[in-house]
Coordinates of N, CA and C in Angstrom, one line a residue:
M1 N -16.5 -24.0 39.5 CA -17.6 -25.1 40.3 C -17.4 -25.0 41.8
E2 N -18.4 -24.4 42.7 CA -18.1 -24.1 44.0 C -17.3 -25.5 44.2
D3 N -16.9 -25.5 45.7 CA -16.8 -26.7 46.4 C -18.2 -27.6 46.8
G4 N -19.3 -26.4 47.4 CA -20.1 -27.3 47.6 C -21.0 -27.8 46.5
E5 N -20.5 -27.6 45.1 CA -21.3 -28.2 43.8 C -20.5 -29.1 44.1
A6 N -19.4 -29.0 43.5 CA -18.9 -30.4 43.1 C -19.1 -31.6 44.5
V7 N -19.1 -31.5 45.9 CA -20.3 -32.2 46.7 C -21.3 -32.5 46.6
A8 N -22.1 -31.6 45.7 CA -23.6 -31.5 46.1 C -23.6 -33.0 44.6
R9 N -22.5 -33.0 43.9 CA -22.8 -34.0 42.4 C -22.3 -34.8 42.8
A10 N -21.6 -34.9 43.4 CA -20.6 -36.5 44.1 C -22.0 -37.7 44.6
P11 N -21.6 -38.6 44.2 CA -21.8 -40.3 44.5 C -22.4 -39.5 46.7
R12 N -22.9 -40.7 46.9 CA -23.5 -40.6 48.2 C -22.1 -40.9 49.2
S13 N -21.3 -42.1 49.0 CA -20.9 -42.0 49.1 C -19.2 -41.0 49.5
T14 N -19.2 -40.6 48.5 CA -18.5 -39.2 49.1 C -19.2 -38.2 49.4
R15 N -20.1 -38.4 49.6 CA -20.9 -37.0 50.2 C -20.8 -37.6 51.8
A16 N -20.7 -38.6 52.2 CA -20.6 -39.5 53.3 C -19.2 -38.5 53.7
K17 N -18.2 -39.0 53.0 CA -17.2 -39.0 53.1 C -16.7 -37.2 53.4
A18 N -17.2 -36.3 52.7 CA -16.6 -34.9 52.2 C -16.5 -33.9 53.9
G19 N -17.2 -34.7 55.3 CA -16.9 -33.9 56.1 C -16.1 -34.0 56.5
R20 N -14.7 -35.4 56.5 CA -14.1 -35.5 57.6 C -13.4 -34.8 57.4
G21 N -11.7 -34.8 58.3 CA -11.4 -34.3 58.0 C -10.4 -35.3 57.1
C22 N -8.0 -34.8 57.7 CA -7.4 -35.5 57.0 C -6.8 -35.3 57.8
D23 N -5.7 -37.0 58.5 CA -4.8 -36.9 59.3 C -3.5 -36.7 59.1
V24 N -3.5 -35.9 57.4 CA -2.1 -35.5 57.7 C -2.2 -34.2 58.0
P25 N -0.7 -33.5 59.7 CA -0.6 -32.1 59.4 C -0.4 -31.4 58.1
L26 N -1.4 -30.3 58.2 CA -1.2 -29.0 57.1 C 0.3 -28.6 56.7
G27 N 1.2 -29.1 57.9 CA 2.4 -28.2 57.9 C 3.0 -29.2 57.0
V28 N 2.8 -30.9 57.0 CA 3.7 -31.7 56.6 C 3.3 -31.4 54.6
I29 N 1.7 -31.1 54.6 CA 1.1 -31.3 53.2 C 2.1 -30.0 52.6
L30 N 2.3 -28.8 53.0 CA 3.2 -28.0 52.5 C 4.3 -28.1 52.1
R31 N 5.2 -28.8 53.4 CA 6.1 -29.2 52.6 C 7.0 -29.8 51.4
Q32 N 5.8 -30.7 51.1 CA 5.7 -31.2 50.5 C 5.4 -30.9 48.8
I33 N 4.9 -30.2 48.8 CA 4.1 -29.0 47.7 C 5.4 -28.5 47.4
Q34 N 6.4 -28.1 48.7 CA 7.2 -26.8 49.1 C 8.1 -27.9 47.4
E35 N 8.5 -29.1 48.2 CA 9.4 -29.8 47.4 C 9.0 -30.1 45.9
V36 N 8.2 -30.1 45.8 CA 7.3 -30.8 43.8 C 7.8 -29.5 43.6
V37 N 7.5 -28.8 43.9 CA 7.7 -27.3 43.5 C 8.3 -26.4 43.1
S38 N 9.4 -26.5 43.8 CA 11.2 -26.4 44.0 C 11.6 -27.0 43.3
R39 N 11.5 -28.6 42.8 CA 12.3 -29.4 41.7 C 11.6 -29.4 40.7
S40 N 10.4 -29.2 39.9 CA 9.6 -29.3 39.3 C 9.1 -27.9 38.1
L41 N 8.8 -26.8 39.0 CA 8.3 -25.6 38.2 C 9.2 -24.9 38.1
K42 N 10.8 -24.7 38.9 CA 11.5 -23.9 38.3 C 10.9 -22.2 39.3
L43 N 10.3 -22.7 40.3 CA 9.8 -20.8 40.5 C 10.9 -20.5 41.5
N44 N 10.8 -18.9 41.3 CA 11.9 -18.3 41.7 C 11.8 -18.9 43.1
S45 N 13.7 -18.2 44.2 CA 13.0 -18.6 45.7 C 12.7 -17.9 45.9
S46 N 11.7 -16.5 45.9 CA 11.0 -16.2 47.2 C 9.2 -16.9 47.1
A47 N 9.1 -17.7 45.5 CA 8.2 -18.1 46.5 C 8.2 -19.4 46.8
V48 N 9.1 -20.1 46.2 CA 9.6 -21.7 47.3 C 9.7 -20.6 48.8
A49 N 10.5 -20.2 49.3 CA 10.9 -19.8 50.4 C 9.8 -19.4 51.5
R50 N 8.0 -18.8 50.5 CA 7.2 -18.5 51.2 C 6.5 -19.6 51.1
I51 N 6.6 -20.8 50.9 CA 5.8 -22.2 50.9 C 6.4 -22.8 51.5
G52 N 7.6 -23.0 52.4 CA 8.3 -23.2 53.2 C 8.2 -21.8 54.5
T53 N 7.8 -21.3 55.1 CA 7.5 -20.2 55.9 C 6.2 -20.3 56.5
L54 N 5.5 -21.2 55.5 CA 3.8 -21.1 55.6 C 4.1 -23.0 56.2
A55 N 4.9 -23.5 55.4 CA 4.6 -24.4 56.0 C 4.8 -24.7 57.4
L56 N 6.4 -23.8 57.8 CA 7.2 -24.0 59.2 C 6.1 -23.4 60.1
A57 N 5.4 -22.4 59.7 CA 4.2 -21.5 60.8 C 2.8 -22.5 60.9
M58 N 2.6 -23.3 60.3 CA 1.3 -24.4 60.3 C 1.8 -25.9 61.3
E59 N 2.9 -26.3 60.6 CA 4.0 -26.9 61.9 C 3.9 -26.8 63.2
K60 N 4.4 -25.2 63.2 CA 4.3 -24.8 64.7 C 2.8 -25.4 65.2
A61 N 1.4 -24.5 64.1 CA 0.3 -24.4 65.3 C -0.1 -25.9 65.8
E62 N 0.1 -26.9 64.6 CA -0.9 -28.2 64.8 C -0.3 -28.2 66.5
P63 N -1.7 -29.3 67.0 CA -1.6 -29.4 68.7 C -0.3 -30.3 68.4
K64 N 0.6 -30.6 69.3 CA 0.9 -31.8 70.0 C 0.3 -32.6 70.7
P65 N 1.0 -33.9 70.3 CA 0.0 -35.3 71.6 C 0.4 -35.2 72.9
R66 N -0.5 -35.2 73.2 CA -0.6 -35.2 74.6 C 0.3 -36.4 74.9
R67 N 1.2 -36.1 75.9 CA 1.7 -37.4 77.1 C 1.0 -37.9 78.2
R68 N 0.5 -39.0 78.2 CA 0.4 -40.0 79.5 C 1.1 -39.6 80.2
S69 N 0.7 -39.1 81.6 CA 1.2 -38.9 83.0 C 1.3 -40.5 83.8
T70 N 2.4 -41.1 84.1 CA 2.4 -42.3 84.5 C 3.0 -42.3 85.7

């Protein structure tokens, strides 16, 4: 099922929220995925390292909050 189909079939309240973003940075989400994958799935170290590399790249790409000059 395509994502668009899933949204179209969802209740109205869910559809209203579908376009909103997530407040959690993608790099943080990827770090958590890496941790779970490395513990539970026992994947080879190169797969876990790739997830970590991607997480690091996403963390660096996240915009930093601007400081207010006083």
